[in-house]
Amino acid sequence: MIKETNLLLIYSNEAKNYIGKTWKEFKEALVQAALPLRWCFELKAKIRLMKMGDLKTFTSFKTRSRTLQRMINFDCDPPEVSDEDLAQWITLGLTTELHADVVRFELLEATPFDYACFAKRVRGFATVLPARPPPRRNPTNTGTGENCEISID
């Protein structure tokens, strides 16, 4: 994600302009040069569009989402993506069964909302779900000879 050439340009051409200035000013210049223009939007979209899928564990799904949230919220006060927002977006990407459990047990309606409690409950639901068999593949050739042509001369 970091545009390395832009970062090198800042160091080589503009670093001397920040001598004696605050860390905040220098950091803002680095971030502006190093990250794509819409980086925050792109990361938010990744969280919103993530799907757990049948083969991922909830823990890996939650960890990936949390990592993206922390990248977005790096040095933001107040945070761009709250824990409650993250939980809502995670819920949208859960499997049907886990999504139903979140709704059934009203995990998003907790007041005050506690992300750690939300994640712990969903992880518990995921643990007790029966293991799903791998998806069946529809073979293209069934071997029944339905599409074979036989000619008799």
mmCIF file of C-alpha atoms in Angstrom, residues 49-130:
data_model
loop_
_atom_site.group_PDB
_atom_site.id
_atom_site.type_symbol
_atom_site.label_atom_id
_atom_site.label_comp_id
_atom_site.label_asym_id
_atom_site.label_seq_id
_atom_site.Cartn_x
_atom_site.Cartn_y
_atom_site.Cartn_z
ATOM 1 C CA LEU A 49 -17.117 -6.293 2.077
ATOM 2 C CA MET A 50 -15.287 -9.058 3.960
ATOM 3 C CA LYS A 51 -17.060 -12.401 4.102
ATOM 4 C CA MET A 52 -16.212 -15.071 6.617
ATOM 5 C CA GLY A 53 -16.916 -17.944 4.265
ATOM 6 C CA ASP A 54 -17.424 -21.508 5.308
ATOM 7 C CA LEU A 55 -13.750 -22.384 5.569
ATOM 8 C CA LYS A 56 -12.445 -19.450 7.678
ATOM 9 C CA THR A 57 -12.523 -19.455 11.442
ATOM 10 C CA PHE A 58 -14.258 -16.604 13.204
ATOM 11 C CA THR A 59 -11.007 -15.798 14.984
ATOM 12 C CA SER A 60 -9.084 -15.228 11.737
ATOM 13 C CA PHE A 61 -11.995 -13.248 10.280
ATOM 14 C CA LYS A 62 -12.218 -11.052 13.391
ATOM 15 C CA THR A 63 -8.445 -10.564 13.535
ATOM 16 C CA ARG A 64 -8.266 -9.435 9.905
ATOM 17 C CA SER A 65 -11.128 -6.970 10.471
ATOM 18 C CA ARG A 66 -9.565 -5.648 13.676
ATOM 19 C CA THR A 67 -6.212 -5.149 11.932
ATOM 20 C CA LEU A 68 -7.847 -3.079 9.191
ATOM 21 C CA GLN A 69 -9.707 -1.034 11.830
ATOM 22 C CA ARG A 70 -6.435 -0.285 13.615
ATOM 23 C CA MET A 71 -4.804 0.780 10.356
ATOM 24 C CA ILE A 72 -7.670 3.205 9.704
ATOM 25 C CA ASN A 73 -7.675 4.521 13.263
ATOM 26 C CA PHE A 74 -3.907 4.949 13.475
ATOM 27 C CA ASP A 75 -3.353 8.270 15.204
ATOM 28 C CA CYS A 76 -7.026 9.343 14.924
ATOM 29 C CA ASP A 77 -8.832 10.946 17.818
ATOM 30 C CA PRO A 78 -11.715 10.264 17.808
ATOM 31 C CA PRO A 79 -11.399 6.983 15.889
ATOM 32 C CA GLU A 80 -12.704 6.845 12.308
ATOM 33 C CA VAL A 81 -14.135 3.340 12.843
ATOM 34 C CA SER A 82 -15.574 2.663 16.286
ATOM 35 C CA ASP A 83 -15.723 -0.798 17.832
ATOM 36 C CA GLU A 84 -19.488 -0.723 17.387
ATOM 37 C CA ASP A 85 -19.130 0.094 13.667
ATOM 38 C CA LEU A 86 -16.624 -2.733 13.326
ATOM 39 C CA ALA A 87 -18.982 -5.205 15.015
ATOM 40 C CA GLN A 88 -21.812 -4.199 12.671
ATOM 41 C CA TRP A 89 -19.619 -4.630 9.594
ATOM 42 C CA ILE A 90 -18.286 -7.966 10.883
ATOM 43 C CA THR A 91 -21.852 -9.154 11.436
ATOM 44 C CA LEU A 92 -22.690 -8.437 7.799
ATOM 45 C CA GLY A 93 -19.873 -10.756 6.694
ATOM 46 C CA LEU A 94 -20.647 -13.661 9.012
ATOM 47 C CA THR A 95 -22.035 -16.973 7.847
ATOM 48 C CA THR A 96 -25.826 -17.195 7.864
ATOM 49 C CA GLU A 97 -25.863 -19.224 11.083
ATOM 50 C CA LEU A 98 -23.590 -16.851 12.998
ATOM 51 C CA HIS A 99 -25.422 -13.790 11.693
ATOM 52 C CA ALA A 100 -28.679 -15.310 12.937
ATOM 53 C CA ASP A 101 -27.151 -15.891 16.385
ATOM 54 C CA VAL A 102 -25.963 -12.265 16.607
ATOM 55 C CA VAL A 103 -29.484 -11.074 15.767
ATOM 56 C CA ARG A 104 -31.233 -13.650 17.986
ATOM 57 C CA PHE A 105 -29.148 -12.762 21.043
ATOM 58 C CA GLU A 106 -29.191 -8.999 20.276
ATOM 59 C CA LEU A 107 -25.421 -8.673 20.586
ATOM 60 C CA LEU A 108 -25.325 -5.374 18.699
ATOM 61 C CA GLU A 109 -27.970 -3.813 20.957
ATOM 62 C CA ALA A 110 -25.890 -4.085 24.150
ATOM 63 C CA THR A 111 -25.678 -0.813 26.089
ATOM 64 C CA PRO A 112 -22.948 0.114 26.639
ATOM 65 C CA PHE A 113 -21.486 -1.783 23.703
ATOM 66 C CA ASP A 114 -18.422 -3.878 24.539
ATOM 67 C CA TYR A 115 -16.525 -5.188 21.501
ATOM 68 C CA ALA A 116 -14.572 -7.778 23.510
ATOM 69 C CA CYS A 117 -17.823 -9.232 24.850
ATOM 70 C CA PHE A 118 -19.341 -9.232 21.338
ATOM 71 C CA ALA A 119 -16.328 -11.063 19.880
ATOM 72 C CA LYS A 120 -16.249 -13.576 22.734
ATOM 73 C CA ARG A 121 -19.931 -14.427 22.300
ATOM 74 C CA VAL A 122 -19.658 -14.817 18.515
ATOM 75 C CA ARG A 123 -16.530 -16.972 18.916
ATOM 76 C CA GLY A 124 -18.532 -19.146 21.322
ATOM 77 C CA PHE A 125 -21.351 -19.490 18.791
ATOM 78 C CA ALA A 126 -18.847 -20.390 16.071
ATOM 79 C CA THR A 127 -17.254 -23.047 18.274
ATOM 80 C CA VAL A 128 -20.497 -24.965 18.809
ATOM 81 C CA LEU A 129 -21.647 -24.903 15.190
ATOM 82 C CA PRO A 130 -21.459 -28.342 13.600
#
